[in-house]
Coordinates of C-alpha atoms in Angstrom, one line a residue:
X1 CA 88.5 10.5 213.4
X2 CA 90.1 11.5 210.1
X3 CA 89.1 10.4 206.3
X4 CA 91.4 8.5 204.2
X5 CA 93.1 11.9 201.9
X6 CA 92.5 14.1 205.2
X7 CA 95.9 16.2 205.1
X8 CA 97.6 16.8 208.5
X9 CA 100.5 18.6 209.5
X10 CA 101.6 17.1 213.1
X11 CA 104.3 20.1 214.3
X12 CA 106.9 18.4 216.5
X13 CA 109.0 14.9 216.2
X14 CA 109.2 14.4 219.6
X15 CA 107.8 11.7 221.7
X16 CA 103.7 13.3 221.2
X17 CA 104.6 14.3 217.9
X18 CA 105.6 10.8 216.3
X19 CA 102.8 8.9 218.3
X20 CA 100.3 11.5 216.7
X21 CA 102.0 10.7 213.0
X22 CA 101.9 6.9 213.5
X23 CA 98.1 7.0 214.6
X24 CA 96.9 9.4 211.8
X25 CA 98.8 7.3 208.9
X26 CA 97.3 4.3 210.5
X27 CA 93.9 6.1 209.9
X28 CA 94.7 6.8 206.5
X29 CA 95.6 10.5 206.4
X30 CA 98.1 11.9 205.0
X31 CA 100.9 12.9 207.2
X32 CA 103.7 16.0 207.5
X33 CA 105.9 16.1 210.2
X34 CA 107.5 19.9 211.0
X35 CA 110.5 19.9 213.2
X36 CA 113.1 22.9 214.3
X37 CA 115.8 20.0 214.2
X38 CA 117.0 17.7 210.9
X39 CA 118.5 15.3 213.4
X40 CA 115.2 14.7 215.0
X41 CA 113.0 14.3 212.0
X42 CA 115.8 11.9 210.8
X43 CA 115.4 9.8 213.9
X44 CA 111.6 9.0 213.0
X45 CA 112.9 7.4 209.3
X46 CA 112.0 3.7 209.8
X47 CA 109.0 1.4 208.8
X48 CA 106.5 3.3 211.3
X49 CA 106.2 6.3 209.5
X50 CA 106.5 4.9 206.5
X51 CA 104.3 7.4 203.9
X52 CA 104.9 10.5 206.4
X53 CA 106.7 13.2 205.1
X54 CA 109.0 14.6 206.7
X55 CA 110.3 18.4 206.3
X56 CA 112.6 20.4 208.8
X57 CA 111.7 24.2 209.8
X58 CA 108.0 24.6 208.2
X59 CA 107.3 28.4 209.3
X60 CA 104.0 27.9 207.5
X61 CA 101.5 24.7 206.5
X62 CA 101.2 23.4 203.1
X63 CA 98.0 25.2 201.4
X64 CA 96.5 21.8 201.2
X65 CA 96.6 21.2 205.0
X66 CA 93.3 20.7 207.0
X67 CA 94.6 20.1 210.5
X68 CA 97.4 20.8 212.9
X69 CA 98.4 18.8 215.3
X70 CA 101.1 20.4 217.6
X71 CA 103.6 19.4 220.5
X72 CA 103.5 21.0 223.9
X73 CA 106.2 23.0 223.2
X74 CA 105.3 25.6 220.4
X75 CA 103.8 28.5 221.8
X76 CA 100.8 30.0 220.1
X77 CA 102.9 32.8 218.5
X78 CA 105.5 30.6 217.1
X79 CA 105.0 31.5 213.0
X80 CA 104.0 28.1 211.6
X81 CA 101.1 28.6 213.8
X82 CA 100.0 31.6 213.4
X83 CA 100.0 31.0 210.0
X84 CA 97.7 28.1 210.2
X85 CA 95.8 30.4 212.5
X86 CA 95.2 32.5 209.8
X87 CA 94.7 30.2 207.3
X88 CA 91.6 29.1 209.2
X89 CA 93.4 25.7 209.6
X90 CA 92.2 24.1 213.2
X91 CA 95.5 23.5 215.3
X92 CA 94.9 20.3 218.4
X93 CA 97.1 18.9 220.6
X94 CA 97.9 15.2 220.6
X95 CA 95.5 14.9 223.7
X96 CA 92.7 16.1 221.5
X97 CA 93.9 13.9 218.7
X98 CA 93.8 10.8 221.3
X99 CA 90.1 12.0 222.8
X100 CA 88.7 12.4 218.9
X101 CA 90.3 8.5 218.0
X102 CA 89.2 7.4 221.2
X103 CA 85.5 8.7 221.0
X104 CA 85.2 7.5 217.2
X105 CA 86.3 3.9 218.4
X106 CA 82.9 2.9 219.2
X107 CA 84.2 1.3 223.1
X108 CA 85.6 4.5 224.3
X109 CA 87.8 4.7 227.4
X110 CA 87.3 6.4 230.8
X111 CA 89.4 9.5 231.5
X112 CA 90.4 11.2 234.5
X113 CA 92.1 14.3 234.4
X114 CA 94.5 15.2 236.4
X115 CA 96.1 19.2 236.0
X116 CA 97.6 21.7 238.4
X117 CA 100.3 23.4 238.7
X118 CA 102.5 20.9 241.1
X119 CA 101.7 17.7 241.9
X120 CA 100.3 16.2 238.7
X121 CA 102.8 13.1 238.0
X122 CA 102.5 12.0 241.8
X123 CA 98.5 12.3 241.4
X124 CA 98.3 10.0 238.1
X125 CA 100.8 7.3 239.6
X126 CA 98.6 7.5 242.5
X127 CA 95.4 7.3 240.8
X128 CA 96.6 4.5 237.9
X129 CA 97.7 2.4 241.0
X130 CA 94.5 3.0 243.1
X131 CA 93.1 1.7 239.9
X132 CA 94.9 -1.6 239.4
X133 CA 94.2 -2.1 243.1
X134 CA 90.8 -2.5 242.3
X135 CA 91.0 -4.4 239.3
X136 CA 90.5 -2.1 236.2
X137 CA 92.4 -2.2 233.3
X138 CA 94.2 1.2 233.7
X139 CA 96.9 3.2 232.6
X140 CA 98.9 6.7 233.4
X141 CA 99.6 8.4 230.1
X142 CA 99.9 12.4 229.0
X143 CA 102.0 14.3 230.1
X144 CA 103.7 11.8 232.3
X145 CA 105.3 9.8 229.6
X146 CA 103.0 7.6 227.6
X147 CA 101.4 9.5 224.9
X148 CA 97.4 9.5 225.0
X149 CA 97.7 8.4 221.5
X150 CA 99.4 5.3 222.6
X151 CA 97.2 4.7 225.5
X152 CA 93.8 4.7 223.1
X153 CA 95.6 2.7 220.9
X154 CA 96.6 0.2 223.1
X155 CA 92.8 -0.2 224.1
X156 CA 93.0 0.6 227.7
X157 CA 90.2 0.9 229.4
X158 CA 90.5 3.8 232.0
X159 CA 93.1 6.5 232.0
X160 CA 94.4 8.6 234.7
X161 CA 95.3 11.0 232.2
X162 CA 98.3 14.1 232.9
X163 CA 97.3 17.2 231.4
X164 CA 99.7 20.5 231.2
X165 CA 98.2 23.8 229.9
X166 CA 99.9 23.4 226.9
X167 CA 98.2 20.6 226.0
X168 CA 94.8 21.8 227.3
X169 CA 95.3 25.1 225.5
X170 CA 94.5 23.1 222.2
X171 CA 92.1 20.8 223.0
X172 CA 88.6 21.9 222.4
X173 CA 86.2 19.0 222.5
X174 CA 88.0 17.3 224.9
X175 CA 85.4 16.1 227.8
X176 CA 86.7 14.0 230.6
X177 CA 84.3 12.1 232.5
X178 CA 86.2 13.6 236.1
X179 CA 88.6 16.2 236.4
X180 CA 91.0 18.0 238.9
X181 CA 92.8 21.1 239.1
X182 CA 95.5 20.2 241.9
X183 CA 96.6 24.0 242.4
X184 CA 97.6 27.1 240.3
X185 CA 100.7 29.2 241.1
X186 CA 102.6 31.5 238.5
X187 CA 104.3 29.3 235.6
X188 CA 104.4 29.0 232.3
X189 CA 103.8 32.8 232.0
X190 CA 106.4 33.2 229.5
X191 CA 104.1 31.0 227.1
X192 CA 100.7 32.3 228.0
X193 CA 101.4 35.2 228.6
X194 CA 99.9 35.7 232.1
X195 CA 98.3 34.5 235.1
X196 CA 94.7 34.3 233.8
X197 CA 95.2 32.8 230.5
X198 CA 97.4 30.1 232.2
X199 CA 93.9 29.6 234.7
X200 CA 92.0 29.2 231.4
X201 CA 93.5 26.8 230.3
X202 CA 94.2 24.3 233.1
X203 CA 89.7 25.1 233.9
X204 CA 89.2 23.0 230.7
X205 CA 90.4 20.2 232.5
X206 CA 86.4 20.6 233.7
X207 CA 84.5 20.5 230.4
X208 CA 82.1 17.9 230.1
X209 CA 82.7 16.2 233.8
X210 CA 80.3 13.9 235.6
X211 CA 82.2 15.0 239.3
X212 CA 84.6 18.4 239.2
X213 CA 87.3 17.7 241.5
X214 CA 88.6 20.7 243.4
X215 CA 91.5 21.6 246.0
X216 CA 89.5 23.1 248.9
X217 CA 92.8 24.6 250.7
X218 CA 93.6 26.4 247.1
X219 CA 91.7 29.2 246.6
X220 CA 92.7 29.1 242.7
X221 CA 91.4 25.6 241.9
X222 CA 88.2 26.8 244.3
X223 CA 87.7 29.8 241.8
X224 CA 88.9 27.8 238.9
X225 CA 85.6 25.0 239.6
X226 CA 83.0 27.2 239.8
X227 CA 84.2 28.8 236.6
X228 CA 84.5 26.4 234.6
X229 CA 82.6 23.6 236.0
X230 CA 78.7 22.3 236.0
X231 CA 79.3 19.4 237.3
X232 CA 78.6 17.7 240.5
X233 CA 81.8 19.0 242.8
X234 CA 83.8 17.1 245.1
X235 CA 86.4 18.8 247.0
X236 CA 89.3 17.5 249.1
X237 CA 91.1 18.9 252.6
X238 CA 94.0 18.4 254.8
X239 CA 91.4 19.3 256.9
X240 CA 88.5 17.1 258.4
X241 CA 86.1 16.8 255.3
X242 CA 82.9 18.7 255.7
X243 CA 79.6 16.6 253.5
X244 CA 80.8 16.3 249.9
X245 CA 85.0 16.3 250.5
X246 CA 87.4 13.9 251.0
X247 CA 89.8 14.7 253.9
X248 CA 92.2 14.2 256.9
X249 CA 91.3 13.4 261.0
X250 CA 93.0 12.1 263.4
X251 CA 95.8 10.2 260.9
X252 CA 93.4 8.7 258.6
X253 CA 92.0 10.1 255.0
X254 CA 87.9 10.4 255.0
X255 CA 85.2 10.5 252.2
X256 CA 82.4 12.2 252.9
X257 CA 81.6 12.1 249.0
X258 CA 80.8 9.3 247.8
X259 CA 79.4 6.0 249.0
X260 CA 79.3 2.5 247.6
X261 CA 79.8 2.1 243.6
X262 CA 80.7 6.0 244.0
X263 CA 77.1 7.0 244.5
X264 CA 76.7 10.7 246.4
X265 CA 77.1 10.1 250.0
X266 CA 74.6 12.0 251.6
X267 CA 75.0 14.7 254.1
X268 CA 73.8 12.0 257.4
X269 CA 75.9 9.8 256.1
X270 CA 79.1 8.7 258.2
X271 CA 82.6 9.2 256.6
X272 CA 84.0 5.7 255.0
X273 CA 87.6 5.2 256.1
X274 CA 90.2 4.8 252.8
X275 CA 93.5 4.9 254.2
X276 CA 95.7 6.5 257.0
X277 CA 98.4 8.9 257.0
X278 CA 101.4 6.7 256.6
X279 CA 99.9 4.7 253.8
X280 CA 100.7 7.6 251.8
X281 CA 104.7 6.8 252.1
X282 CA 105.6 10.0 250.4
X283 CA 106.7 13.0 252.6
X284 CA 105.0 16.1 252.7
X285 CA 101.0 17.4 253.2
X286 CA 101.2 18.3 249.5
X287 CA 101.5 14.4 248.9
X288 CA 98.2 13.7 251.1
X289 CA 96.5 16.2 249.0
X290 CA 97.8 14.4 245.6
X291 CA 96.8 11.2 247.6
X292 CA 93.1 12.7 248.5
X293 CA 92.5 13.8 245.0
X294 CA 93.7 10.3 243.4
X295 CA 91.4 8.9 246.0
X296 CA 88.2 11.2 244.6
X297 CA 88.8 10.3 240.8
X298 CA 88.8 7.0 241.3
X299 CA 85.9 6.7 244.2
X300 CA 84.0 9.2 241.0
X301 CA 84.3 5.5 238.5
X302 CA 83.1 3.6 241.4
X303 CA 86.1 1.6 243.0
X304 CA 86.2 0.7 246.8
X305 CA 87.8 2.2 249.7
X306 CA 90.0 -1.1 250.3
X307 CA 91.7 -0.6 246.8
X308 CA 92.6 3.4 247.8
X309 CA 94.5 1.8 250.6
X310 CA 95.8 -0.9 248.6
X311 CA 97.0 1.3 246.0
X312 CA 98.5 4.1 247.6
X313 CA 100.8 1.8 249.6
X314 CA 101.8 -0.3 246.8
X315 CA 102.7 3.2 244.5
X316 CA 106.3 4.2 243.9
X317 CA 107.1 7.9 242.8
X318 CA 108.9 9.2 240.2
X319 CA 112.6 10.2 240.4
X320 CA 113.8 13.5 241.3
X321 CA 110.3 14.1 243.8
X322 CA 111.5 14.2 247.1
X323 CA 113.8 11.5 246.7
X324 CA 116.3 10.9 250.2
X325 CA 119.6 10.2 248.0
X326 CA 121.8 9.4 251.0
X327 CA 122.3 10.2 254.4
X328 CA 125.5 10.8 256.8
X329 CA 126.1 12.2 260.1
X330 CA 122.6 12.7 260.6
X331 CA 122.0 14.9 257.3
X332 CA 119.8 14.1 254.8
X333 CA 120.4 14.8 251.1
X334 CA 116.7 15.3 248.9
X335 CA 116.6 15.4 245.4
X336 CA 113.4 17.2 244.5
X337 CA 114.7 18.4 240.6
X338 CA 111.6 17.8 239.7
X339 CA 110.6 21.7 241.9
X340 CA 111.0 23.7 238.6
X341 CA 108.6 26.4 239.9
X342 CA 108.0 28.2 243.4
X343 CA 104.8 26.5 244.6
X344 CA 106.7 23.2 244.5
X345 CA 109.7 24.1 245.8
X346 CA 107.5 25.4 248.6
X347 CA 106.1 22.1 249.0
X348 CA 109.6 20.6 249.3
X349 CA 110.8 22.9 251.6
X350 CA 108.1 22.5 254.1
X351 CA 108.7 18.8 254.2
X352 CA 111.6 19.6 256.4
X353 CA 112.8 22.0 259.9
X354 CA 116.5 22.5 259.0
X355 CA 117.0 23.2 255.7
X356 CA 120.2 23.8 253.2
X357 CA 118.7 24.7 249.6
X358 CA 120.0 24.5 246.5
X359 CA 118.1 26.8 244.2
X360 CA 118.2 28.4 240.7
X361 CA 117.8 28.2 237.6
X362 CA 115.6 30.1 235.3
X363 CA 112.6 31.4 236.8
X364 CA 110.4 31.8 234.0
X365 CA 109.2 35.4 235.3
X366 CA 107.7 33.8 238.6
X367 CA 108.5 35.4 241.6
X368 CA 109.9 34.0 244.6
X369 CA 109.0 37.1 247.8
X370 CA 106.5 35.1 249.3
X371 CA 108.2 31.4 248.3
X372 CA 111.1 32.6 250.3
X373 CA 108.9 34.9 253.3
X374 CA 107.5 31.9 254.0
X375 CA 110.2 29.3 254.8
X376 CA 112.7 31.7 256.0
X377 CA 112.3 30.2 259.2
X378 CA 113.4 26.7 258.5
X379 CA 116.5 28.1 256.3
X380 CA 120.2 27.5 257.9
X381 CA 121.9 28.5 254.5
X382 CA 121.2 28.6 250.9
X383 CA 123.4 27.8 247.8
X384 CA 122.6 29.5 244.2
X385 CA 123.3 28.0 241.1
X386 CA 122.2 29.1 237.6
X387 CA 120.9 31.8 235.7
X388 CA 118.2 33.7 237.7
X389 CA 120.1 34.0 240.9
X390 CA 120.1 37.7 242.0
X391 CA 115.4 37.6 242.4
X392 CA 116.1 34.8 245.0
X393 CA 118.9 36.5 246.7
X394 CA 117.3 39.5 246.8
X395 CA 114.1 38.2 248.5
X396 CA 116.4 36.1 251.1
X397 CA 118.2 39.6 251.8
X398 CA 114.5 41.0 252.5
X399 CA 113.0 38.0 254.7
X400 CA 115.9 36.2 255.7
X401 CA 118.8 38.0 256.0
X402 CA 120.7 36.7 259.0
X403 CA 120.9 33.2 256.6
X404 CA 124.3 32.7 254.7
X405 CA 124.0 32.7 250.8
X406 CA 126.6 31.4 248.3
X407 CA 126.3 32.4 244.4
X408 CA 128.0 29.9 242.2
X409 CA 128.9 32.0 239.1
X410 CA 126.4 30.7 236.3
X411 CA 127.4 27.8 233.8
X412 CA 130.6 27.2 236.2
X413 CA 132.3 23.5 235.5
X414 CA 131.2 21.4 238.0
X415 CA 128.8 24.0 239.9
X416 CA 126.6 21.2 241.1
X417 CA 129.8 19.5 242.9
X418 CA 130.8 22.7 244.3
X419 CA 127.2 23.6 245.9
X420 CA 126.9 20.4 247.7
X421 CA 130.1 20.7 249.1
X422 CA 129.7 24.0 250.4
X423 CA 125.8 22.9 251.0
X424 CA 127.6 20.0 253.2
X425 CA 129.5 22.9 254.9
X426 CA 126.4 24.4 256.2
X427 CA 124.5 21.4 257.6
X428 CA 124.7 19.8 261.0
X429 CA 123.2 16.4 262.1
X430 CA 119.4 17.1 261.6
X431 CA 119.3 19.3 258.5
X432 CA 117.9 18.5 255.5
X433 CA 120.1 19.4 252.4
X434 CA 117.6 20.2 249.8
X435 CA 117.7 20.5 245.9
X436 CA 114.4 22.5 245.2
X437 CA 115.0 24.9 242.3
X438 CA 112.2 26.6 242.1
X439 CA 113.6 27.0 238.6
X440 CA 113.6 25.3 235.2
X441 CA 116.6 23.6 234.8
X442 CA 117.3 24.6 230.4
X443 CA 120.1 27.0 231.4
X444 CA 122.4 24.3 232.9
X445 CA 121.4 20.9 232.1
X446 CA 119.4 18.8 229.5
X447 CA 116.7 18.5 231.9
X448 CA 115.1 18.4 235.8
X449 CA 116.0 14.8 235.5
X450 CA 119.6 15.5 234.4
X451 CA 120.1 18.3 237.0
X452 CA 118.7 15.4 239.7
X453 CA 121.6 12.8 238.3
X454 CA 124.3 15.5 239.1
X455 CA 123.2 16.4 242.4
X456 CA 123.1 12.9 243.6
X457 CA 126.7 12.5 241.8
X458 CA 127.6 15.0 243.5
X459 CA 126.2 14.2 247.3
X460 CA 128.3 11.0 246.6
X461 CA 131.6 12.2 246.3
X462 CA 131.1 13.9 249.6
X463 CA 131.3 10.4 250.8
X464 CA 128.0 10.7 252.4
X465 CA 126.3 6.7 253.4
X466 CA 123.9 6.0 250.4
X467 CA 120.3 5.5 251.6
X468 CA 118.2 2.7 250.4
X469 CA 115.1 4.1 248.4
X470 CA 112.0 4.0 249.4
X471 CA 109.7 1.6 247.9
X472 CA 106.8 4.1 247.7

């Protein structure tokens, strides 16, 4: 990808950034690494990046510098890169990074491409173990932890690949062989700046496809494939699939897509049987539709009903996704941390009748009227914690306001403890006690992940019977 004396800047020292560093110095360029924080630069000192340099709070590249490689996390109009942006200096993201090594390799990988607004981690696990099921040498990476970088570097031969907009936004040769754009709900708007530039860059998760992927139920990804997409299309349905879909009838999941070795089915022909409902062990329609979609990337490279099956039961999900924590007198404690925006807190709410939420955070600018309109129904009581409390308050005021609502004064010691005990005040046997911020976590805790660890701290000391964890 790069000549021996190419000069790169690689903005970020975080997990994407140092993977990026350690591949280009492997490939003989020569390396900068840019980070906001000394104490993180100084973490990547050691043998592996021996030759980078590295050089805290760069607000502009060296004159010298012919690429940019960034982290997720710098927004476009953070200085260092407009500066390269003016400089005429190309700026990537480590996924493009990964697709250039990989393609220059000379035995490139398979990738499928997995984006959306909610749902994306579920759909790779789903989709890597479909994939082992069936024998291939396959691998999640992205934005689910393993960098791309690594993954091409390891040599693996098919990746079921997570892609957030912010790492889309700088790709711009990237080509997966199949794609999918889950959903698309307001997030992120703070960073692009609105609704349709957010759109534009999750529909380069179609460039260059062999079989477009698209949610048939979302009217977003729907708009979003014949937008950006040339491909042949394959949609998926809760419903029962029409010719060319994947779907649901009478408890099992359909294809009416593809037939042996992934060929087009045609339209006569009779729908192949992958699963049933309660193979996909994870609660919630939203979960068939992640299962659905894994199901069409990997039926798009050819692998066999038997292994969709195979690998859907054997998959276990991440933490803090609709995890059951514990249960006691008859109430149910979910940990879904993981709901940082409305659309999947939606999802995690309509898992369930009787619900307690917990909700708050900071909401990013996405608004929560029609998040809240349409579960009102199911809500016996809500509990706010964090920043952005008064939006969802005022929208249960508006379409639920016979439901009790606590505010726990932001940044309070101990808030989490003190809204699952008053959470555990409100249920009765039968209601589901629900963490579903809708809301970043930033304001409060470290991370989702961190904000899912208190919350199940907390539903302990309430003394409620710990549950045993799902396998899948």
């Amino acid at each position: 990808m790069s000549k021996v004396g190419t000069r790169v800047l690689v903005a970020g020292a975080g997990v994407s950034g140092s993977s990026a560093a350690e591949a280009l110095l492997a490939e003989g360029a020569t390396v900068i690494v840019t980070d906001a924080s000394e104490e993180r630069l100084a973490e990547l000192a050691g043998p592996r990046m021996r030759g980078a340099e590295l050089l805290p709070g760069l607000t502009e590249p060296p004159s010298d510098t012919d690429l940019v490689v960034t982290s997720p996390g710098w927004r476009p109009d953070s200085p260092l890169l407009t500066a390269a942006a003016a400089a005429g200096i190309e700026v990537i993201s480590e996924i493009e990074l990964a697709w250039r090594l990989d393609r220059a390799s000379g035995r490139p990988a398979r990738w499928l491409a997995v984006t959306g607004t909610n749902g994306k981690t579920t759909t790779v696990g789903m989709l890597e173990s479909v994939l082992r099921a069936a024998g291939m040498d396959a691998v999640a990476c992205g934005n689910v932890g393993l960098p791309a970088v690594d993954a091409v570097r390891a040599g693996h031969r098919v990746l079921a690949v997570e892609l957030s907009s912010f790492q889309l936004h700088w790709s711009n040769t990237f080509a997966p062989e199949t794609g999918v754009i889950l959903n698309l709900a307001e997030d992120h708007l703070d960073w692009h700046g609105s609704l349709q530039a957010y759109g534009a860059a999750k529909g380069k998760v179609y460039g260059g496809n062999s079989v477009s992927v698209y949610n048939g139920d979302d009217p977003a990804s729907r708009e979003l494939v014949n937008e950006h997409s040339v491909a042949r299309r394959v949609g998926i349905t809760l419903r029962e699939p029409e010719a060319g879909q994947l779907g649901v009838r009478d408890e099992e999941l359909l294809d009416r897509a593809f037939g042996p070795d992934g060929v087009p089915a045609s339209a006569e022909a009779a729908p192949v049987s992958l699963a049933t409902v309660a193979d996909v062990r994870q609660v919630g329609e939203h979960n068939l539709a992640n299962a659905l979609a894994a199901c069409a990337l990997a039926r798009s490279c050819g692998v066999a009903a038997t292994a969709c099956a195979e690998g859907l039961r054997d998959f276990a999900p991440g933490e803090h996704r609709s995890v059951v924590v514990a249960r006691s007198g008859g109430i149910v404690y979910v940990d879904d941390s993981k709901a940082t925006n409305p659309h999947a807190a939606s999802a995690a709410l309509g898992a369930h009748r009787d619900v307690v939420w917990i909700a708050g955070g900071l909401l990013k600018g996405a608004e929560v009227d029609e998040l809240v309109r349409q579960h009102a129904h199911r809500l016996r009581a809500a509990v706010l914690i964090g920043t952005d409390q008064e939006p969802i308050a005022e929208a249960l005021r508006r379409h639920a306001p016979d439901v009790p609502v606590v505010g726990i004064p932001p940044r309070r010691e101990a808030a989490m403890s003190e809204a699952v005990r008053l959470a555990n005040d409100h249920a009765t046997s039968g209601t589901a006690v629900v963490l579903a911020p809708a809301a970043a976590s930033m304001d409060m805790y470290t991370d989702y992940a961190h904000r899912g660890r208190e919350f199940a701290a907390a539903v302990r000391a309430v003394q409620a019977e710990p549950a045993e964890y799902p396998r899948g």
